[in-house]
Structure formats: structure tokens, C-alpha cells
Amino acid sequence: MDGRALLAGLLRHEAKANSYKFALVRALNDLALLYPAPENEPVIVPLRLVAERWLVSYWAFVGDPPVYQGPRSQRASGLGQDLSFRETLTTLRRAWETWTGARGEPADGALLLAAFQVNRGALPEALRRLTEAALVAIAKAVRQPVKYAGGGGNHALFGLPAPAHTGRGWPLPGTRPAEPAFAVPAELWQTLRELSLWVEALCLHEWSLHVERVVQTPQVSRGEAFALLTATPAARLPLTWERHQVRLLMLEGAVFHCPWTHQPLSPARFDLDHLIPIAAQPMNDLWNLVPSDPAHNQHIKRARLPDSARLHAALGPLEQTYRLYGQGPATALVLQRDVFARFGQPLTADALAVQVCDLAHHVAEARNIPRY
């Protein structure tokens, strides 16, 4: 099975009533980037994880005015929806805009998802419930492209979604045994790993062309669709809980060192740096938030990733940071949960530092993230 040929067929040649197949490929490409898998083994992917990526991708298209993703059929009650979950996701976006007190940005779905995933009290309960409802509705829609992808009959490529524990392959970290999941062929997953940047570019190109062909008012150009699909978060959610916990550790005598300058930090002067920047992949996992020197973080690192030499030199301070997180009553539990959700197993501080640096290096290489 040729992974490149499969992707070309999915993105360029197979029939599409809406943009679901583009969204499926983009979601799998993101997941392959963030979750390394053993070679030569199918990967078990929960519908839930694909739905989370769809929430981010489709968020920009449920704004005001909406950007439709396909023709809408005439029904007795009026025009049907192009997306089965449009109403639910629109409700969620409006609730987000009400809570933030501002007109939402096209990439705000990524901020909402990051806060929802870490579940540290940043979102009001009502907003969490709306997010859960949206993900349930989206997961139901994910079944459609999973069923029809690849040609050759229903479920020819990915198989029929079934409880994850019944699948033959490697389950993504955090997969729940009973939740519905499908199997991605090893060759396809490996192609996504190797050609992540190019798959993203082709996916966005074909998706933008598809939206341009949809008849709607106002008409949407391929450039406008591309801009919505590639928007990055203009803001970030406050890390109030995380900063408070780090400051408490410092006040109790913990000494953190900036991983980039190796300088000791104080309770009055430190930043919480997203090691993998928000612009690359919004992740508020505790292992991705490291105390750092404010001047270096704000004026030198910014939205870039350290090069290989800097990452290697940061292993010691990162190990120290994770060891100190492990000593805090609150941070220890959060770190353990976040590590298991991303890497699928508990890790010692030194092993975690290596895994994080390897992941940061891969993300930078695969998506051509600026480095310094």
C-alpha cells in the first residue's frame, strides 16, 4: 500500500460533497505529528481525537457570516446544513465570544480546545458542557469520511469504527478502551510523519479550492478560505493556575533555571514559556510550560523553537523543572496526567526531558517552524 497514492486520492480525486475528507486528512496529519507511533503497525485513532482537530479547523467557518463547505439541500423546513454539526459548533463559538467579551478570532477554537484538554478550571462549566456536546456531534460526522475514504466500498481503507480495545494496532496515547476508533494503515501514518509539511500544504490548497467552488453569498475566494484555515491564535488564555503553582514552589525553596539562559529565576521575575510555541501547536500541557527568563522569552525566543544545540543544552534545566513539578502536590498530579495523555506512559524527569526535546525537534523539522 502506497501512502502517497492514498493521500493523493483522498485529497484530489475522490468525490466530495463537503470538506469532510480534507478535514480528516488534516486531523490525521496533526495527530501523526504529535503522536509518534511504532513503524509497520496500524494506528488506532479514536473518533474523539479527530473531532477535537475538526473543532479547530471548522471554527473559522461558523463565524458571521458563515462560510459554507458544500451545497445545502432544499427541505420542507428550508435549506439543510452543509455540516451536520454547524448549529452545535456555532452555539459554542457564540458562547465563547460572550465569555471572552470580544468578537472571536478564526483561530480561537485552538485556545478553547487547549483549555478544555488540560481541564484546569480555565473554562466555565457551561462552556465545558457546550464543548463536550460539540465534540459528540462532530465525532458522529467523522464517521462519514471514515466510511467512504479510499474507494473500493464502504470502510475499505479505515475499517468500521469499533471499540478501541478490539482494534488490531497501536492505540494513540489517551485512548479509552471502549470508545469508538478506527485503524489507520501503518504506511499512511508513516507517510504523514515523513511528509507532514507537504501534506498540510496540499490539504489546505485543495480545501481552499473546494470552498471557492461552493455557491454562497457572499462568495468566498480561495485566498479567503486559505486565510481562515491558516489563522493562528491572536491571544492566549491566562496561565493563572500554572503561574501560581510555580510561584508557590519557588517560595517554598525550589530553584528553577531558565532552560535557554541557564539563569536562576525568582518568584518576582519569570515567564511561563510554551516550549513548543502556540503558533506551532497550542498546548497547555504542563510539560510544555517551563519557567524561563522573561527577556529571553519575549525578545529572543518568541514564537520560535530552539535549534538542536539549544535543545540539547536545555536537557539539564528541563529535567530539573520536571523533577520540581513532581515534588509539588498539585503539579505532580497534573504533570503525570499530561505526560500520560501525550506520551502514553509515565516518564522519569530525565526521560521526559529527552522525549519533549525530541518532539520539539520533530515538530520544527516536520512543519518548518522558525528556529534560533
Coordinates of C-alpha atoms in Angstrom, one line a residue:
M1 CA 0.0 0.0 0.0
D2 CA 1.5 3.3 -1.1
G3 CA 0.8 6.1 1.5
R4 CA 1.4 8.9 -1.1
A5 CA -1.0 7.4 -3.6
L6 CA -3.6 7.1 -0.8
L7 CA -3.2 10.7 0.2
A8 CA -3.4 11.9 -3.4
G9 CA -6.6 10.0 -4.0
L10 CA -8.2 11.3 -0.8
L11 CA -7.3 14.9 -1.4
R12 CA -7.5 15.2 -5.2
H13 CA -9.5 12.5 -6.9
E14 CA -12.3 11.1 -4.6
A15 CA -15.8 12.7 -4.8
K16 CA -16.6 15.2 -2.1
A17 CA -20.0 16.6 -1.2
N18 CA -18.4 18.8 1.5
S19 CA -14.9 19.3 3.1
Y20 CA -15.0 16.3 5.5
K21 CA -12.3 14.3 3.7
F22 CA -9.9 17.3 3.7
A23 CA -10.6 17.8 7.4
L24 CA -10.0 14.1 8.1
V25 CA -6.6 14.1 6.4
R26 CA -5.6 17.3 8.1
A27 CA -6.6 15.9 11.5
L28 CA -4.7 12.7 10.9
N29 CA -1.7 14.7 9.8
D30 CA -1.8 16.8 13.0
L31 CA -2.1 13.6 15.1
A32 CA 0.8 11.9 13.4
L33 CA 2.9 14.9 14.1
L34 CA 2.2 14.9 17.8
Y35 CA 2.0 11.2 18.5
P36 CA 4.9 9.2 17.2
A37 CA 3.9 5.5 16.6
P38 CA 5.8 2.3 16.0
E39 CA 6.6 1.6 12.4
N40 CA 4.9 -1.2 10.5
E41 CA 1.9 -1.2 12.8
P42 CA -1.6 0.2 12.2
V43 CA -2.5 3.1 14.5
I44 CA -5.8 3.0 16.4
V45 CA -7.3 6.5 16.3
P46 CA -10.4 7.4 18.4
L47 CA -13.1 9.4 16.7
R48 CA -12.9 11.8 19.7
L49 CA -9.3 12.9 18.8
V50 CA -10.3 13.6 15.2
A51 CA -13.3 15.5 16.4
E52 CA -11.0 17.7 18.5
R53 CA -9.0 18.6 15.5
W54 CA -12.1 19.3 13.5
L55 CA -13.4 21.7 16.1
V56 CA -10.2 23.7 15.5
S57 CA -10.4 23.5 11.7
Y58 CA -14.1 24.3 11.3
W59 CA -14.2 27.0 14.0
A60 CA -13.4 29.7 11.4
F61 CA -16.2 28.6 9.2
V62 CA -19.0 29.1 11.7
G63 CA -18.4 32.8 12.2
D64 CA -20.5 35.7 11.0
P65 CA -21.1 35.3 8.1
P66 CA -20.8 31.6 7.9
V67 CA -18.6 30.0 5.2
Y68 CA -20.4 27.0 3.8
Q69 CA -18.5 23.8 2.9
G70 CA -20.8 22.4 0.3
P71 CA -24.3 22.7 -1.3
R72 CA -27.3 22.8 1.0
S73 CA -30.2 20.7 0.0
Q74 CA -33.8 22.1 -0.1
R75 CA -36.0 20.6 2.6
A76 CA -39.6 21.2 3.7
S77 CA -38.3 23.2 6.6
G78 CA -35.9 25.2 4.5
L79 CA -32.3 24.8 3.4
G80 CA -30.4 21.9 5.1
Q81 CA -26.9 22.4 6.6
D82 CA -23.7 21.7 4.8
L83 CA -22.2 20.4 8.1
S84 CA -24.3 18.2 10.4
F85 CA -22.7 19.9 13.4
R86 CA -22.8 23.5 12.2
E87 CA -25.6 24.6 14.6
T88 CA -23.9 23.0 17.6
L89 CA -20.4 24.5 16.8
T90 CA -22.0 27.9 16.1
T91 CA -23.6 27.8 19.5
L92 CA -20.3 27.0 21.1
R93 CA -18.5 29.8 19.3
R94 CA -21.1 32.4 20.3
A95 CA -20.8 31.2 23.9
W96 CA -17.0 31.6 23.7
E97 CA -17.4 35.1 22.4
T98 CA -19.8 36.0 25.1
W99 CA -17.5 34.7 27.8
T100 CA -14.4 36.4 26.4
G101 CA -16.3 39.7 25.8
A102 CA -15.0 40.2 22.3
R103 CA -15.7 39.1 18.8
G104 CA -13.9 35.8 18.3
E105 CA -10.9 35.3 16.1
P106 CA -10.9 32.4 13.5
A107 CA -8.3 30.5 15.4
D108 CA -9.8 30.8 18.9
G109 CA -11.0 27.2 18.6
A110 CA -7.5 26.2 19.3
L111 CA -7.4 28.2 22.5
L112 CA -10.7 26.7 23.6
L113 CA -9.5 23.2 22.9
A114 CA -6.2 23.6 24.7
A115 CA -8.1 24.8 27.8
F116 CA -10.6 22.0 27.5
Q117 CA -8.0 19.3 27.2
V118 CA -6.0 20.3 30.3
N119 CA -9.1 20.8 32.3
R120 CA -7.6 23.1 35.0
G121 CA -10.6 25.3 35.7
A122 CA -10.0 27.9 33.0
L123 CA -13.4 27.3 31.3
P124 CA -16.8 27.9 33.0
E125 CA -18.8 24.7 33.4
A126 CA -21.4 25.8 30.9
L127 CA -18.8 26.3 28.3
R128 CA -17.3 22.9 29.0
R129 CA -20.6 21.2 28.6
L130 CA -21.2 23.0 25.2
T131 CA -17.7 21.9 24.1
E132 CA -18.5 18.3 25.1
A133 CA -21.7 18.5 23.1
A134 CA -20.0 19.9 20.1
L135 CA -17.3 17.1 20.1
V136 CA -20.0 14.4 20.3
A137 CA -21.8 15.9 17.3
I138 CA -18.6 16.3 15.4
A139 CA -17.4 12.8 16.2
K140 CA -20.7 11.5 14.7
A141 CA -19.9 13.4 11.5
V142 CA -16.3 12.0 11.3
R143 CA -17.8 8.6 10.6
Q144 CA -18.8 9.7 7.2
P145 CA -15.4 10.3 5.6
V146 CA -14.0 7.3 7.5
K147 CA -16.7 5.2 5.8
Y148 CA -16.2 6.5 2.3
A149 CA -12.4 7.2 2.2
G150 CA -10.2 5.2 -0.1
G151 CA -12.8 3.9 -2.6
G152 CA -13.4 0.2 -3.1
G153 CA -16.5 0.0 -1.0
N154 CA -17.6 1.2 2.5
H155 CA -14.8 1.2 5.1
A156 CA -12.3 -0.1 2.6
L157 CA -9.4 2.0 3.9
F158 CA -10.0 2.5 7.7
G159 CA -12.4 -0.3 8.5
L160 CA -15.6 0.1 10.6
P161 CA -15.2 2.1 13.8
A162 CA -15.4 -0.2 16.8
P163 CA -14.4 -0.1 20.5
A164 CA -10.7 0.8 20.6
H165 CA -9.8 -2.3 22.6
T166 CA -11.0 -4.6 19.8
G167 CA -8.7 -2.9 17.1
R168 CA -5.5 -4.5 15.9
G169 CA -2.8 -2.0 16.1
W170 CA -1.1 0.7 18.3
P171 CA -3.7 2.9 20.2
L172 CA -2.8 6.6 20.4
P173 CA -2.0 7.6 24.0
G174 CA -5.0 8.5 26.0
T175 CA -7.3 6.2 24.0
R176 CA -10.1 4.9 26.1
P177 CA -10.7 1.1 25.7
A178 CA -14.4 1.3 25.0
E179 CA -14.6 4.5 22.8
P180 CA -15.1 4.1 19.0
A181 CA -12.0 4.2 17.0
F182 CA -10.7 3.2 13.6
A183 CA -7.4 1.9 12.2
V184 CA -5.1 3.9 10.1
P185 CA -2.7 1.8 7.9
A186 CA 0.9 1.9 9.0
E187 CA 2.0 3.1 5.5
L188 CA -0.3 6.0 5.6
W189 CA 0.7 7.1 9.1
Q190 CA 4.4 6.9 8.2
T191 CA 3.8 9.0 5.1
L192 CA 2.1 11.6 7.2
R193 CA 5.1 11.6 9.6
E194 CA 7.6 12.0 6.8
L195 CA 5.7 14.5 4.6
S196 CA 3.8 16.5 7.3
L197 CA 4.5 19.9 5.8
W198 CA 3.7 18.9 2.3
V199 CA 0.5 17.1 3.3
E200 CA -0.6 20.2 5.2
A201 CA 0.1 22.4 2.2
L202 CA -1.7 20.1 -0.3
C203 CA -4.7 19.7 2.1
L204 CA -5.1 23.4 2.6
H205 CA -4.8 24.1 -1.2
E206 CA -7.4 21.6 -2.2
W207 CA -9.7 22.6 0.7
S208 CA -9.5 26.3 -0.3
L209 CA -10.3 25.4 -3.9
H210 CA -13.3 23.4 -2.8
V211 CA -14.7 26.3 -0.7
E212 CA -14.2 28.7 -3.6
R213 CA -16.4 26.4 -5.8
V214 CA -19.3 26.4 -3.2
V215 CA -22.1 28.8 -4.3
Q216 CA -22.8 31.2 -1.3
T217 CA -23.4 34.8 -0.5
P218 CA -21.0 36.5 -0.2
Q219 CA -18.9 34.3 -2.4
V220 CA -15.6 33.2 -0.8
S221 CA -12.4 33.1 -2.7
R222 CA -9.7 30.5 -2.3
G223 CA -7.4 33.1 -0.7
E224 CA -10.1 34.0 1.9
A225 CA -10.6 30.3 2.7
F226 CA -6.9 29.7 3.0
A227 CA -6.5 32.7 5.4
L228 CA -9.2 31.2 7.6
L229 CA -7.7 27.8 7.6
T230 CA -4.2 29.0 8.4
A231 CA -5.1 31.7 11.1
T232 CA -3.1 31.4 14.3
P233 CA -4.3 32.4 17.8
A234 CA -4.1 36.2 18.3
A235 CA -4.2 35.8 22.0
R236 CA -3.7 33.2 24.7
L237 CA -5.6 32.1 27.8
P238 CA -4.1 33.3 31.0
L239 CA -2.0 30.7 32.8
T240 CA -3.1 31.8 36.2
W241 CA -3.2 28.4 37.9
E242 CA 0.1 27.3 36.5
R243 CA 1.9 30.6 37.4
H244 CA 0.5 30.4 40.9
Q245 CA 1.8 26.8 41.4
V246 CA 5.3 27.6 40.1
R247 CA 5.5 30.7 42.3
L248 CA 4.4 28.6 45.3
L249 CA 7.2 26.1 44.6
M250 CA 9.7 28.9 44.4
L251 CA 8.5 30.5 47.6
E252 CA 9.0 27.1 49.3
G253 CA 12.6 27.0 48.2
A254 CA 12.5 25.4 44.7
V255 CA 15.1 26.9 42.4
F256 CA 14.2 26.9 38.7
H257 CA 16.7 27.7 36.0
C258 CA 15.8 29.1 32.6
P259 CA 16.4 26.2 30.1
W260 CA 17.7 28.7 27.5
T261 CA 19.9 31.1 29.5
H262 CA 20.5 28.7 32.5
Q263 CA 20.0 31.7 34.8
P264 CA 18.2 31.1 38.2
L265 CA 14.7 32.5 38.3
S266 CA 12.8 34.3 41.1
P267 CA 9.2 34.4 42.2
A268 CA 9.0 38.1 41.1
R269 CA 10.6 37.6 37.7
F270 CA 9.8 34.6 35.4
D271 CA 7.7 33.8 32.4
L272 CA 6.0 30.5 31.6
D273 CA 7.3 29.7 28.2
H274 CA 5.4 27.4 25.8
L275 CA 8.4 25.3 24.8
I276 CA 6.5 24.3 21.6
P277 CA 5.0 27.7 20.7
I278 CA 1.3 28.4 20.5
A279 CA 1.7 29.5 16.9
A280 CA 3.0 26.0 16.1
Q281 CA 0.6 23.9 18.2
P282 CA -1.4 25.4 21.1
M283 CA -0.7 23.0 24.0
N284 CA -1.1 24.0 27.7
D285 CA 0.2 20.6 28.9
L286 CA 2.3 21.2 32.0
W287 CA 5.4 19.6 30.4
N288 CA 5.2 22.2 27.6
L289 CA 5.1 25.1 30.1
V290 CA 8.6 25.8 31.6
P291 CA 9.7 28.8 33.7
S292 CA 12.1 30.9 31.7
D293 CA 13.9 34.3 31.7
P294 CA 11.3 37.0 30.6
A295 CA 13.8 38.9 28.5
H296 CA 14.9 35.9 26.5
N297 CA 11.3 34.5 26.1
Q298 CA 9.8 37.8 25.0
H299 CA 12.6 39.2 22.8
I300 CA 14.7 36.3 21.6
K301 CA 12.7 33.0 21.6
R302 CA 9.3 34.5 20.9
A303 CA 7.3 32.2 18.6
R304 CA 10.3 30.2 17.5
L305 CA 11.8 26.8 18.6
P306 CA 15.3 26.3 19.8
D307 CA 17.7 24.6 17.4
S308 CA 19.2 21.2 18.1
A309 CA 22.1 22.5 20.1
R310 CA 19.9 24.7 22.3
L311 CA 17.5 21.8 23.0
H312 CA 20.4 19.5 23.9
A313 CA 21.8 22.2 26.3
A314 CA 18.4 22.6 27.8
L315 CA 18.1 18.9 28.9
G316 CA 19.5 19.6 32.4
P317 CA 17.3 22.5 33.3
L318 CA 14.3 20.8 31.8
E319 CA 14.9 17.7 33.8
Q320 CA 15.3 19.9 36.9
T321 CA 12.0 21.6 36.1
Y322 CA 10.1 18.4 35.7
R323 CA 11.6 17.0 38.9
L324 CA 10.4 20.1 40.8
Y325 CA 7.0 19.9 39.2
G326 CA 6.9 16.3 40.5
Q327 CA 7.5 17.5 44.1
G328 CA 4.5 19.8 44.2
P329 CA 1.3 18.3 45.5
A330 CA -0.8 19.8 42.7
T331 CA 1.7 20.0 39.9
A332 CA 2.8 16.3 40.3
L333 CA -0.7 15.0 39.6
V334 CA -1.2 17.4 36.6
L335 CA 2.2 16.6 35.2
Q336 CA 1.6 12.8 35.5
R337 CA -1.8 13.1 33.7
D338 CA -0.5 15.4 30.9
V339 CA 2.5 13.2 30.3
F340 CA 0.4 10.0 30.1
A341 CA -2.0 11.7 27.7
R342 CA 0.7 12.8 25.3
F343 CA 3.3 10.0 25.6
G344 CA 1.2 7.1 26.7
Q345 CA 3.3 6.1 29.7
P346 CA 4.7 7.5 33.0
L347 CA 8.2 9.0 32.5
T348 CA 11.0 10.0 34.9
A349 CA 12.1 13.6 34.7
D350 CA 15.2 12.8 32.7
A351 CA 13.3 10.6 30.2
L352 CA 10.6 13.2 29.9
A353 CA 13.2 15.9 29.1
V354 CA 14.5 13.8 26.2
Q355 CA 11.1 13.0 24.9
V356 CA 10.0 16.6 25.0
C357 CA 13.1 17.8 23.2
D358 CA 12.7 15.0 20.6
L359 CA 9.1 16.0 20.0
A360 CA 10.0 19.7 19.7
H361 CA 12.7 18.9 17.2
H362 CA 10.3 16.8 15.1
V363 CA 7.6 19.4 15.1
A364 CA 10.1 22.0 14.0
E365 CA 11.5 19.8 11.2
A366 CA 8.2 18.5 10.0
R367 CA 6.4 21.8 9.9
N368 CA 9.4 24.1 9.1
I369 CA 8.9 26.1 12.3
P370 CA 11.4 29.0 12.6
R371 CA 14.4 28.1 14.9
Y372 CA 17.1 30.1 16.6

